[in-house]
Amino acid sequence: MRMSLELSREVTCIRSMAWRCDLPSQLNWPALVAQMLTFDLTQQQAAVKGLTRLVSPRGDEIIFVAASGRVQIRVHYTVPEEQRRFVAERLFQHLVYALRRI
Amino acid sequence: MAIGDLRGLFAEQSLSFLAEIPYIYHCHHYNLFHDQTIDDALGEDEGARIRTAAAHNAFRDLLSAVYERSGATTPVERIALASELFQWMGQGKLHLDVGAGGGRARSASLHYGYAWREKYGARVKRVEPADAVAAGFAAAATELAFGLPSDAIAVTERKCVATRDAECEFDLTPAMGHPPLPPVDEMAVRRYVVPPVRGVDEDRIVAISQGLVEFMSGVQGDERGLIAAFNVFVTAHLPGYYNETIYETVHRAERTAPSSVPAIEALMQQAGQACVFFTFGNVLLSPEWEGLVGPPTGVSSDVISFCTSIARGLGFGHWLVNEYEPRKRLVLQCTSNYEVPFYRSRYGLAKKPRSYFIQGAAQAMMVLAEVVKWKERPQLSNDYYVDLFRAKPRYRVEQTKCLMRGDSISEYVVDAM
């Protein structure tokens, strides 16, 4: 499956904390999640059905909305503002690697 | 006993309680805006005094009720439980080192100071501390731990994260006590609601608000005592705090500077606008909302229904849409809200409509429904807020009925200008 990916700053009130990209909704989500879990992320129960929530040891989060293909990367609020973009890009990189493996 | 076990829900009126004391959810935008509004009206010193006193009173009511239900009797138990409760509410993690004669409290992560630094710290230099809520809480917790009367402990915040200190620090010292006012508890709240009424799109609003209530039931402070949700910092908070600060401020102005009252009431309305724009807006754009309801549709009547659902889900009361005509008119009603029981209990019948928060909120709902392009992923920035609400007036609001005045319902009519 060919797709183009772009990481953009998400609608947010806490500066540079949330980032977004969009994937095709028909993706093999369980396979993607399995690959993401190889990157020191753990899957935690999402409070809402239909969401998948992966969390880093520091508390950064990647949220998948399978029905729409939306991906939100949330950098933990304790990360200084000037570093948030780099943290988000690092998590985005994990996502790209995981996508290439499925 | 877990804090969550103390929760209660008056489901048909969308009101929530902790140990039978009302509580609601508000985000840092509203909380900071609210406090600024009080300071703008009264000046920084008097504003801080009123805010600290209101938090002191509100947390005394809550902690008293929590101790009674949990069986916490010793100072050690009570201080530990108070800190746990404050953390659970998303207000921050506060370390209390206190005795019957006072003491100290400190924290590196209090909701108000931390959020203020996050929101304004890069652009604005603040010289006054921001944590009146934590100050009032610390005084109340100390008094109740050691069996002291109300206001037996005075508190001063002498360092604050918002003023670029590494930690917030508070001094607690002995003061003259006085008898507390009776709490505005669940029994009082039930006295001042009217039977719920079905509104436009009621079934969908009920279903969504129930989903939100379920979601919010899992929300609590993290190891720092903060809640980052919907891309904002959220708190479980006490209506007693908001109400006492608002109505003491307005009543004081009515006694001492009547000509300033319209401007102060407009400020209170603006706080309601800020809440809907930032809190409701961020909820609508969140992945959680997308999972619960779906992506934004851009349909204005959806936005009106969704905002009504969010208000109910956050415990603001039974808001309902009585009438909605796109681009022209919204008639919002409430059979309950978190302002009425406090006002009626403390002050009796109001002479005029006084739900300033919902007046502003209703106006903002119309703006969100009619002006914001939801499918274009709007950035809910301060600049956009100013553009929407300050640059060009689009809608006016009038509260035509008010439960505080003894009317049969509260009603807010928003018309296009």
Short mmCIF file of C-alpha atoms in Angstrom, two decimals:
data_model
loop_
_atom_site.label_atom_id
_atom_site.label_comp_id
_atom_site.label_asym_id
_atom_site.label_seq_id
_atom_site.Cartn_x
_atom_site.Cartn_y
_atom_site.Cartn_z
CA MET A 1 0.00 0.00 0.00
CA ARG A 2 1.42 3.39 -0.98
CA MET A 3 0.81 6.32 1.30
CA SER A 4 2.27 9.71 1.98
CA LEU A 5 2.80 10.77 5.56
CA GLU A 6 3.07 14.21 7.02
CA LEU A 7 3.51 15.15 10.66
CA SER A 8 1.74 18.38 11.51
CA ARG A 9 1.13 20.29 14.69
CA GLU A 10 -2.23 19.32 16.06
CA VAL A 11 -4.95 21.63 17.26
CA THR A 12 -3.79 22.22 20.78
CA CYS A 13 -3.77 24.59 23.67
CA ILE A 14 -0.61 23.34 25.32
CA ARG A 15 2.09 24.56 23.01
CA SER A 16 3.59 21.97 20.63
CA MET A 17 2.29 19.11 22.71
CA ALA A 18 0.05 17.34 20.20
CA TRP A 19 0.98 16.29 16.68
CA ARG A 20 -1.00 14.59 13.98
CA CYS A 21 -0.75 12.42 10.92
CA ASP A 22 -3.39 10.51 9.01
CA LEU A 23 -3.25 6.93 7.79
CA PRO A 24 -5.64 4.97 5.56
CA SER A 25 -8.43 3.65 7.75
CA GLN A 26 -8.29 0.22 6.01
CA LEU A 27 -4.81 -0.36 7.43
CA ASN A 28 -3.97 -3.57 9.28
CA TRP A 29 -4.09 -1.84 12.68
CA PRO A 30 -3.34 -4.89 14.86
CA ALA A 31 -0.19 -5.53 12.81
CA LEU A 32 0.85 -1.88 13.13
CA VAL A 33 0.33 -1.93 16.88
CA ALA A 34 2.39 -5.13 17.16
CA GLN A 35 5.25 -3.46 15.31
CA MET A 36 5.00 -0.29 17.39
CA LEU A 37 5.33 -2.33 20.57
CA THR A 38 8.90 -3.22 19.55
CA PHE A 39 9.88 0.44 20.21
CA ASP A 40 9.71 0.55 24.00
CA LEU A 41 6.05 1.47 23.93
CA THR A 42 3.35 -0.27 25.93
CA GLN A 43 -0.29 -0.58 25.02
CA GLN A 44 -2.63 0.79 27.64
CA GLN A 45 -6.37 0.59 27.78
CA ALA A 46 -7.99 3.54 26.05
CA ALA A 47 -10.86 5.16 27.90
CA VAL A 48 -12.96 5.21 24.74
CA LYS A 49 -13.82 2.29 22.48
CA GLY A 50 -12.25 2.46 19.05
CA LEU A 51 -9.05 4.10 20.25
CA THR A 52 -5.67 2.42 20.68
CA ARG A 53 -3.26 4.04 23.12
CA LEU A 54 0.49 3.39 23.16
CA VAL A 55 2.58 4.99 25.90
CA SER A 56 6.34 5.58 26.26
CA PRO A 57 8.12 5.17 29.62
CA ARG A 58 8.01 8.96 30.12
CA GLY A 59 4.30 9.14 29.30
CA ASP A 60 4.38 10.32 25.69
CA GLU A 61 1.38 8.84 23.89
CA ILE A 62 0.41 7.70 20.42
CA ILE A 63 -3.33 7.43 19.89
CA PHE A 64 -4.82 5.61 16.88
CA VAL A 65 -8.42 6.20 15.80
CA ALA A 66 -8.85 3.17 13.54
CA ALA A 67 -12.22 4.25 12.15
CA SER A 68 -10.85 7.47 10.67
CA GLY A 69 -7.13 6.71 10.39
CA ARG A 70 -6.20 9.64 12.62
CA VAL A 71 -3.00 9.34 14.61
CA GLN A 72 -2.26 11.76 17.45
CA ILE A 73 1.18 11.98 19.06
CA ARG A 74 1.06 13.61 22.50
CA VAL A 75 4.36 14.64 23.98
CA HIS A 76 4.36 14.58 27.78
CA TYR A 77 3.82 18.00 29.29
CA THR A 78 7.04 17.78 31.30
CA VAL A 79 9.10 17.90 28.09
CA PRO A 80 10.36 21.48 27.62
CA GLU A 81 8.56 23.25 24.82
CA GLU A 82 11.63 23.61 22.63
CA GLN A 83 12.20 19.83 22.71
CA ARG A 84 8.62 18.75 22.04
CA ARG A 85 8.94 18.81 18.28
CA PHE A 86 11.97 16.49 18.40
CA VAL A 87 10.22 14.06 20.71
CA ALA A 88 7.21 14.02 18.39
CA GLU A 89 9.45 13.45 15.36
CA ARG A 90 11.15 10.54 17.11
CA LEU A 91 7.81 8.87 17.75
CA PHE A 92 6.73 9.63 14.20
CA GLN A 93 9.91 7.92 13.01
CA HIS A 94 8.90 4.81 14.96
CA LEU A 95 5.56 4.93 13.22
CA VAL A 96 7.15 5.13 9.78
CA TYR A 97 9.46 2.19 10.53
CA ALA A 98 6.54 0.15 11.84
CA LEU A 99 4.50 0.91 8.72
CA ARG A 100 7.32 -0.27 6.49
CA ARG A 101 7.40 -3.61 8.28
CA ILE A 102 3.74 -4.50 7.84
CA MET B 1 -11.51 4.06 50.84
CA ALA B 2 -10.60 5.14 47.31
CA ILE B 3 -11.40 8.75 46.39
CA GLY B 4 -13.37 7.55 43.39
CA ASP B 5 -15.70 5.64 45.70
CA LEU B 6 -16.87 8.94 47.18
CA ARG B 7 -18.34 10.06 43.87
CA GLY B 8 -22.07 10.42 43.39
CA LEU B 9 -24.13 11.30 40.33
CA PHE B 10 -27.50 13.06 40.10
CA ALA B 11 -27.81 11.65 36.60
CA GLU B 12 -31.03 13.25 35.37
CA GLN B 13 -29.68 16.70 36.28
CA SER B 14 -26.09 16.02 35.11
CA LEU B 15 -24.63 17.04 38.47
CA SER B 16 -21.77 15.27 40.25
CA PHE B 17 -20.73 15.05 43.88
CA LEU B 18 -17.73 14.04 45.95
CA ALA B 19 -18.81 12.99 49.43
CA GLU B 20 -22.07 14.82 48.62
CA ILE B 21 -20.27 18.10 47.84
CA PRO B 22 -20.81 19.27 44.22
CA TYR B 23 -17.87 19.10 41.84
CA ILE B 24 -17.38 19.83 38.14
CA TYR B 25 -14.61 19.79 35.56
CA HIS B 26 -12.96 22.94 34.22
CA CYS B 27 -9.77 23.36 32.20
CA HIS B 28 -6.81 25.63 32.80
CA HIS B 29 -7.99 28.22 30.28
CA TYR B 30 -11.18 28.82 32.19
CA ASN B 31 -9.51 28.59 35.58
CA LEU B 32 -6.86 31.17 34.69
CA PHE B 33 -9.40 33.40 32.94
CA HIS B 34 -11.74 33.21 35.93
CA ASP B 35 -9.03 34.22 38.39
CA GLN B 36 -7.88 37.04 36.15
CA THR B 37 -11.47 38.25 35.95
CA ILE B 38 -11.69 38.49 39.74
CA ASP B 39 -8.37 40.33 39.90
CA ASP B 40 -9.39 42.69 37.09
CA ALA B 41 -12.54 43.56 38.99
CA LEU B 42 -11.04 43.95 42.47
CA GLY B 43 -7.34 44.54 41.99
CA GLU B 44 -4.65 41.93 42.54
CA ASP B 45 -4.41 42.10 46.35
CA GLU B 46 -8.12 42.03 47.06
CA GLY B 47 -8.69 39.53 44.23
CA ALA B 48 -6.15 37.15 45.73
CA ARG B 49 -7.72 37.56 49.16
CA ILE B 50 -11.23 36.76 47.87
CA ARG B 51 -9.94 33.81 45.83
CA THR B 52 -7.98 32.36 48.74
CA ALA B 53 -10.94 32.76 51.09
CA ALA B 54 -13.29 31.09 48.60
CA ALA B 55 -10.93 28.14 48.12
CA HIS B 56 -10.49 27.92 51.88
CA ASN B 57 -14.26 27.73 52.42
CA ALA B 58 -14.89 25.35 49.51
CA PHE B 59 -12.17 22.90 50.52
CA ARG B 60 -13.22 23.05 54.17
CA ASP B 61 -16.65 21.84 53.09
CA LEU B 62 -15.20 19.11 50.89
CA LEU B 63 -12.56 17.87 53.31
CA SER B 64 -15.02 17.82 56.23
CA ALA B 65 -17.38 15.65 54.21
CA VAL B 66 -14.60 13.37 52.97
CA TYR B 67 -13.21 12.84 56.48
CA GLU B 68 -16.63 12.04 57.84
CA ARG B 69 -17.30 9.40 55.19
CA SER B 70 -13.82 7.89 55.18
CA GLY B 71 -13.44 7.73 58.95
CA ALA B 72 -10.15 9.66 58.88
CA THR B 73 -9.72 11.06 62.41
CA THR B 74 -6.02 11.53 63.18
CA PRO B 75 -3.94 14.45 61.85
CA VAL B 76 -1.67 12.05 59.95
CA GLU B 77 -4.61 10.31 58.27
CA ARG B 78 -6.28 13.59 57.44
CA ILE B 79 -3.21 15.26 55.96
CA ALA B 80 -2.46 12.18 53.85
CA LEU B 81 -6.04 11.95 52.61
CA ALA B 82 -6.19 15.67 51.86
CA SER B 83 -3.04 15.47 49.73
CA GLU B 84 -4.35 12.39 47.94
CA LEU B 85 -7.66 14.12 47.22
CA PHE B 86 -5.99 17.27 45.88
CA GLN B 87 -3.81 15.15 43.60
CA TRP B 88 -6.79 13.09 42.43
CA MET B 89 -8.61 16.30 41.48
CA GLY B 90 -5.78 17.34 39.18
CA GLN B 91 -5.03 20.35 41.39
CA GLY B 92 -1.42 19.31 41.96
CA LYS B 93 0.75 17.41 44.36
CA LEU B 94 1.12 19.46 47.53
CA HIS B 95 3.46 18.50 50.38
CA LEU B 96 2.10 19.69 53.72
CA ASP B 97 4.48 20.05 56.65
CA VAL B 98 2.09 21.46 59.24
CA GLY B 99 1.02 21.35 62.87
CA ALA B 100 -1.67 22.97 64.99
CA GLY B 101 0.25 26.25 64.85
CA GLY B 102 0.65 26.25 61.08
CA GLY B 103 3.73 25.35 59.07
CA ARG B 104 4.66 25.16 55.41
CA ALA B 105 3.48 23.65 52.16
CA ARG B 106 5.29 23.30 48.87
CA SER B 107 4.86 21.90 45.37
CA ALA B 108 6.54 21.94 41.99
CA SER B 109 3.34 21.03 40.19
CA LEU B 110 0.20 22.95 41.05
CA HIS B 111 -2.48 23.28 38.40
CA TYR B 112 -2.71 27.06 38.41
CA GLY B 113 0.98 27.94 38.60
CA TYR B 114 2.07 25.22 36.21
CA ALA B 115 -0.64 25.97 33.67
CA TRP B 116 -0.06 29.71 33.89
CA ARG B 117 3.63 29.22 33.13
CA GLU B 118 2.74 26.89 30.25
CA LYS B 119 0.19 29.29 28.74
CA TYR B 120 1.76 32.69 29.37
CA GLY B 121 5.24 32.12 30.80
CA ALA B 122 7.13 32.70 27.54
CA ARG B 123 5.40 36.04 26.89
CA VAL B 124 4.37 37.58 30.19
CA LYS B 125 6.33 38.30 33.36
CA ARG B 126 4.18 37.68 36.42
CA VAL B 127 5.01 39.06 39.85
CA GLU B 128 2.02 37.86 41.88
CA PRO B 129 1.63 34.18 42.84
CA ALA B 130 -1.09 32.22 41.04
CA ASP B 131 -2.13 29.49 43.47
CA ALA B 132 -4.88 30.90 45.65
CA VAL B 133 -6.75 27.61 45.29
CA ALA B 134 -3.84 25.58 46.68
CA ALA B 135 -3.34 28.19 49.40
CA GLY B 136 -6.94 27.96 50.54
CA PHE B 137 -6.80 24.18 50.36
CA ALA B 138 -3.62 24.08 52.52
CA ALA B 139 -5.22 26.28 55.18
CA ALA B 140 -8.41 24.21 55.24
CA ALA B 141 -6.50 20.92 55.38
CA THR B 142 -4.38 22.17 58.28
CA GLU B 143 -7.37 23.41 60.25
CA LEU B 144 -9.33 20.20 59.84
CA ALA B 145 -6.35 17.94 60.55
CA PHE B 146 -5.87 19.57 63.94
CA GLY B 147 -9.49 20.27 64.83
CA LEU B 148 -9.15 24.04 64.46
CA PRO B 149 -12.07 26.37 63.74
CA SER B 150 -12.69 27.88 60.33
CA ASP B 151 -10.16 30.56 59.39
CA ALA B 152 -7.89 29.65 62.32
CA ILE B 153 -5.05 29.39 59.82
CA ALA B 154 -3.95 32.16 57.46
CA VAL B 155 -1.86 31.39 54.39
CA THR B 156 0.54 33.26 52.13
CA GLU B 157 2.11 31.97 48.93
CA ARG B 158 5.63 33.39 49.00
CA LYS B 159 7.13 31.56 46.03
CA CYS B 160 5.38 30.46 42.86
CA VAL B 161 6.24 28.52 39.71
CA ALA B 162 4.32 31.16 37.75
CA THR B 163 6.75 33.84 38.98
CA ARG B 164 9.66 31.66 37.84
CA ASP B 165 10.47 30.04 41.16
CA ALA B 166 11.39 26.34 41.06
CA GLU B 167 8.60 25.47 43.48
CA CYS B 168 5.53 27.05 45.00
CA GLU B 169 5.89 27.62 48.75
CA PHE B 170 3.27 28.59 51.30
CA ASP B 171 3.52 29.87 54.89
CA LEU B 172 0.65 28.87 57.18
CA THR B 173 0.25 30.91 60.36
CA PRO B 174 -2.32 31.16 63.20
CA ALA B 175 -5.24 33.53 62.68
CA MET B 176 -8.55 34.42 64.28
CA GLY B 177 -11.19 31.76 63.61
CA HIS B 178 -14.90 32.27 62.94
CA PRO B 179 -17.92 29.97 62.59
CA PRO B 180 -18.15 28.38 59.12
CA LEU B 181 -21.17 28.86 56.86
CA PRO B 182 -23.28 25.74 56.22
CA PRO B 183 -22.00 23.79 53.19
CA VAL B 184 -23.87 23.83 49.89
CA ASP B 185 -24.17 20.06 49.66
CA GLU B 186 -26.22 17.58 47.66
CA MET B 187 -29.29 18.17 49.82
CA ALA B 188 -29.11 21.90 49.11
CA VAL B 189 -28.52 21.27 45.42
CA ARG B 190 -31.59 19.03 45.14
CA ARG B 191 -33.67 21.83 46.68
CA TYR B 192 -32.84 24.19 43.83
CA VAL B 193 -33.38 22.12 40.68
CA VAL B 194 -36.61 21.78 38.73
CA PRO B 195 -37.75 18.58 36.97
CA PRO B 196 -35.65 17.85 33.85
CA VAL B 197 -37.12 18.82 30.50
CA ARG B 198 -36.43 17.18 27.13
CA GLY B 199 -34.92 19.47 24.53
CA VAL B 200 -34.13 19.36 20.81
CA ASP B 201 -32.04 16.27 19.85
CA GLU B 202 -32.44 15.03 23.42
CA ASP B 203 -31.79 11.32 22.81
CA ARG B 204 -28.46 11.93 21.10
CA ILE B 205 -27.40 14.46 23.72
CA VAL B 206 -28.19 11.99 26.51
CA ALA B 207 -26.24 9.18 24.80
CA ILE B 208 -23.16 11.33 24.20
CA SER B 209 -23.16 12.90 27.64
CA GLN B 210 -23.40 9.46 29.24
CA GLY B 211 -20.34 8.40 27.24
CA LEU B 212 -18.50 11.51 28.43
CA VAL B 213 -19.47 10.92 32.05
CA GLU B 214 -18.08 7.40 31.72
CA PHE B 215 -14.88 8.76 30.17
CA MET B 216 -14.47 11.40 32.86
CA SER B 217 -14.94 8.81 35.59
CA GLY B 218 -11.54 7.42 34.59
CA VAL B 219 -9.84 10.81 34.64
CA GLN B 220 -7.69 11.63 37.67
CA GLY B 221 -4.44 13.36 38.52
CA ASP B 222 -1.15 11.71 37.56
CA GLU B 223 1.92 11.32 39.78
CA ARG B 224 2.39 15.11 39.70
CA GLY B 225 -1.25 15.70 40.52
CA LEU B 226 -2.04 17.11 37.08
CA ILE B 227 -4.51 15.94 34.44
CA ALA B 228 -3.53 16.46 30.80
CA ALA B 229 -6.60 15.53 28.75
CA PHE B 230 -8.12 16.88 25.53
CA ASN B 231 -4.88 18.86 25.04
CA VAL B 232 -5.61 21.00 28.09
CA PHE B 233 -4.97 20.67 31.82
CA VAL B 234 -8.22 19.61 33.46
CA THR B 235 -9.30 19.88 37.10
CA ALA B 236 -12.07 18.42 39.12
CA HIS B 237 -13.08 21.60 40.89
CA LEU B 238 -15.53 22.98 43.41
CA PRO B 239 -18.45 25.18 42.29
CA GLY B 240 -18.23 26.79 45.73
CA TYR B 241 -14.92 28.33 44.66
CA TYR B 242 -16.19 29.77 41.38
CA ASN B 243 -19.49 30.93 42.84
CA GLU B 244 -18.13 32.60 45.95
CA THR B 245 -15.50 34.50 43.98
CA ILE B 246 -17.96 35.60 41.30
CA TYR B 247 -20.85 36.64 43.50
CA GLU B 248 -18.78 38.22 46.25
CA THR B 249 -17.06 40.27 43.56
CA VAL B 250 -20.30 41.35 41.90
CA HIS B 251 -22.08 42.09 45.17
CA ARG B 252 -19.16 44.14 46.39
CA ALA B 253 -19.22 46.17 43.20
CA GLU B 254 -22.96 46.67 43.56
CA ARG B 255 -22.41 48.06 47.08
CA THR B 256 -19.36 50.17 46.45
CA ALA B 257 -19.10 51.00 42.73
CA PRO B 258 -22.44 50.36 40.99
CA SER B 259 -21.30 51.98 37.76
CA SER B 260 -18.68 49.24 37.34
CA VAL B 261 -21.18 46.38 37.56
CA PRO B 262 -22.00 46.06 33.83
CA ALA B 263 -18.30 45.84 33.00
CA ILE B 264 -17.72 43.22 35.70
CA GLU B 265 -20.73 41.18 34.55
CA ALA B 266 -19.37 41.32 30.99
CA LEU B 267 -16.04 39.97 32.26
CA MET B 268 -17.85 37.08 33.95
CA GLN B 269 -19.63 36.34 30.68
CA GLN B 270 -16.31 36.34 28.86
CA ALA B 271 -15.06 33.64 31.19
CA GLY B 272 -17.97 31.47 30.01
CA GLN B 273 -17.03 32.21 26.40
CA ALA B 274 -13.44 31.20 27.08
CA CYS B 275 -14.60 27.93 28.63
CA VAL B 276 -16.71 26.96 25.61
CA PHE B 277 -14.11 28.06 23.08
CA PHE B 278 -11.10 26.38 24.69
CA THR B 279 -12.52 23.49 26.71
CA PHE B 280 -15.48 22.49 24.57
CA GLY B 281 -13.51 23.21 21.41
CA ASN B 282 -10.59 21.03 22.44
CA VAL B 283 -12.95 18.24 23.43
CA LEU B 284 -14.64 18.41 20.01
CA LEU B 285 -11.30 18.18 18.21
CA SER B 286 -9.84 15.40 20.36
CA PRO B 287 -9.26 11.80 19.28
CA GLU B 288 -11.35 10.76 22.27
CA TRP B 289 -14.32 12.65 20.86
CA GLU B 290 -13.67 11.15 17.45
CA GLY B 291 -13.73 7.68 19.00
CA LEU B 292 -16.84 8.44 21.02
CA VAL B 293 -18.90 10.38 18.48
CA GLY B 294 -16.97 10.67 15.22
CA PRO B 295 -14.95 13.35 13.42
CA PRO B 296 -16.33 16.91 13.22
CA THR B 297 -19.15 17.15 10.68
CA GLY B 298 -19.23 20.91 10.29
CA VAL B 299 -23.03 20.84 10.71
CA SER B 300 -24.00 23.71 13.00
CA SER B 301 -26.87 21.88 14.73
CA ASP B 302 -24.41 19.10 15.58
CA VAL B 303 -22.13 21.60 17.30
CA ILE B 304 -25.03 22.93 19.38
CA SER B 305 -26.02 19.40 20.45
CA PHE B 306 -22.42 18.41 21.09
CA CYS B 307 -21.74 21.46 23.27
CA THR B 308 -24.88 20.70 25.27
CA SER B 309 -23.64 17.12 25.72
CA ILE B 310 -20.21 18.34 26.85
CA ALA B 311 -21.75 20.69 29.42
CA ARG B 312 -23.72 17.80 30.87
CA GLY B 313 -20.71 15.48 30.71
CA LEU B 314 -18.58 17.93 32.70
CA GLY B 315 -21.26 18.17 35.39
CA PHE B 316 -22.48 21.68 34.56
CA GLY B 317 -26.13 20.67 34.95
CA HIS B 318 -29.08 19.80 32.74
CA TRP B 319 -28.61 22.17 29.81
CA LEU B 320 -31.09 21.68 26.95
CA VAL B 321 -31.73 23.18 23.54
CA ASN B 322 -35.21 24.69 23.54
CA GLU B 323 -34.98 26.28 20.11
CA TYR B 324 -32.33 26.59 17.44
CA GLU B 325 -32.48 28.37 14.12
CA PRO B 326 -29.15 28.30 12.27
CA ARG B 327 -27.40 31.66 11.99
CA LYS B 328 -30.29 33.39 13.77
CA ARG B 329 -31.27 32.18 17.19
CA LEU B 330 -30.47 29.77 20.01
CA VAL B 331 -32.62 29.36 23.09
CA LEU B 332 -30.73 27.40 25.71
CA GLN B 333 -32.40 26.39 28.96
CA CYS B 334 -31.27 24.78 32.22
CA THR B 335 -33.30 22.93 34.81
CA SER B 336 -30.19 22.86 36.98
CA ASN B 337 -26.74 24.34 36.97
CA TYR B 338 -23.89 24.68 39.40
CA GLU B 339 -24.50 28.36 40.14
CA VAL B 340 -28.10 28.33 41.34
CA PRO B 341 -27.86 26.21 44.54
CA PHE B 342 -24.95 28.28 45.84
CA TYR B 343 -26.62 31.59 45.12
CA ARG B 344 -29.98 30.64 46.58
CA SER B 345 -28.38 29.06 49.66
CA ARG B 346 -26.07 31.96 50.42
CA TYR B 347 -27.95 35.01 49.21
CA GLY B 348 -31.61 34.04 48.71
CA LEU B 349 -33.56 35.13 45.64
CA ALA B 350 -31.70 37.23 43.08
CA LYS B 351 -33.27 40.44 41.87
CA LYS B 352 -32.09 39.87 38.32
CA PRO B 353 -30.68 37.01 36.19
CA ARG B 354 -27.17 36.17 37.35
CA SER B 355 -25.93 33.06 35.51
CA TYR B 356 -23.06 34.97 33.96
CA PHE B 357 -21.09 31.86 33.08
CA ILE B 358 -23.89 30.27 31.05
CA GLN B 359 -24.80 33.60 29.45
CA GLY B 360 -21.31 33.70 27.96
CA ALA B 361 -21.30 29.99 27.23
CA ALA B 362 -24.56 30.14 25.26
CA GLN B 363 -23.23 33.01 23.16
CA ALA B 364 -20.03 31.08 22.51
CA MET B 365 -21.94 27.94 21.49
CA MET B 366 -23.61 29.94 18.73
CA VAL B 367 -20.24 31.28 17.55
CA LEU B 368 -18.69 27.83 17.57
CA ALA B 369 -21.65 26.44 15.63
CA GLU B 370 -21.91 29.17 13.03
CA VAL B 371 -18.44 30.61 12.52
CA VAL B 372 -15.78 27.98 13.23
CA LYS B 373 -14.89 25.75 10.24
CA TRP B 374 -14.64 22.47 12.07
CA LYS B 375 -13.72 20.35 9.05
CA GLU B 376 -10.72 22.59 8.37
CA ARG B 377 -9.02 21.65 11.65
CA PRO B 378 -9.07 25.10 13.24
CA GLN B 379 -6.28 26.06 15.62
CA LEU B 380 -7.91 27.08 18.88
CA SER B 381 -5.34 29.73 19.65
CA ASN B 382 -5.62 32.90 21.71
CA ASP B 383 -5.47 34.92 18.51
CA TYR B 384 -8.41 33.02 17.07
CA TYR B 385 -10.33 33.47 20.33
CA VAL B 386 -9.78 37.22 20.21
CA ASP B 387 -10.76 37.32 16.56
CA LEU B 388 -14.00 35.42 17.19
CA PHE B 389 -15.16 37.14 20.34
CA ARG B 390 -13.60 40.59 20.45
CA ALA B 391 -13.09 41.79 16.91
CA LYS B 392 -16.63 41.80 15.56
CA PRO B 393 -19.72 41.14 17.68
CA ARG B 394 -21.88 38.56 15.93
CA TYR B 395 -24.42 37.47 18.52
CA ARG B 396 -25.95 39.01 21.62
CA VAL B 397 -27.26 37.08 24.60
CA GLU B 398 -30.00 37.84 27.08
CA GLN B 399 -30.90 35.71 30.05
CA THR B 400 -34.68 35.87 30.06
CA LYS B 401 -35.42 33.51 32.96
CA CYS B 402 -33.36 32.59 36.00
CA LEU B 403 -33.81 29.96 38.69
CA MET B 404 -31.89 32.27 41.03
CA ARG B 405 -34.68 34.81 40.64
CA GLY B 406 -37.33 32.17 41.32
CA ASP B 407 -38.32 31.63 37.68
CA SER B 408 -39.52 28.18 36.57
CA ILE B 409 -36.35 27.54 34.54
CA SER B 410 -33.18 29.35 33.45
CA GLU B 411 -33.24 30.54 29.84
CA TYR B 412 -30.65 32.19 27.63
CA VAL B 413 -31.64 33.67 24.27
CA VAL B 414 -28.89 34.25 21.72
CA ASP B 415 -29.78 36.33 18.64
CA ALA B 416 -27.80 37.35 15.59
CA MET B 417 -26.84 41.02 15.58
#
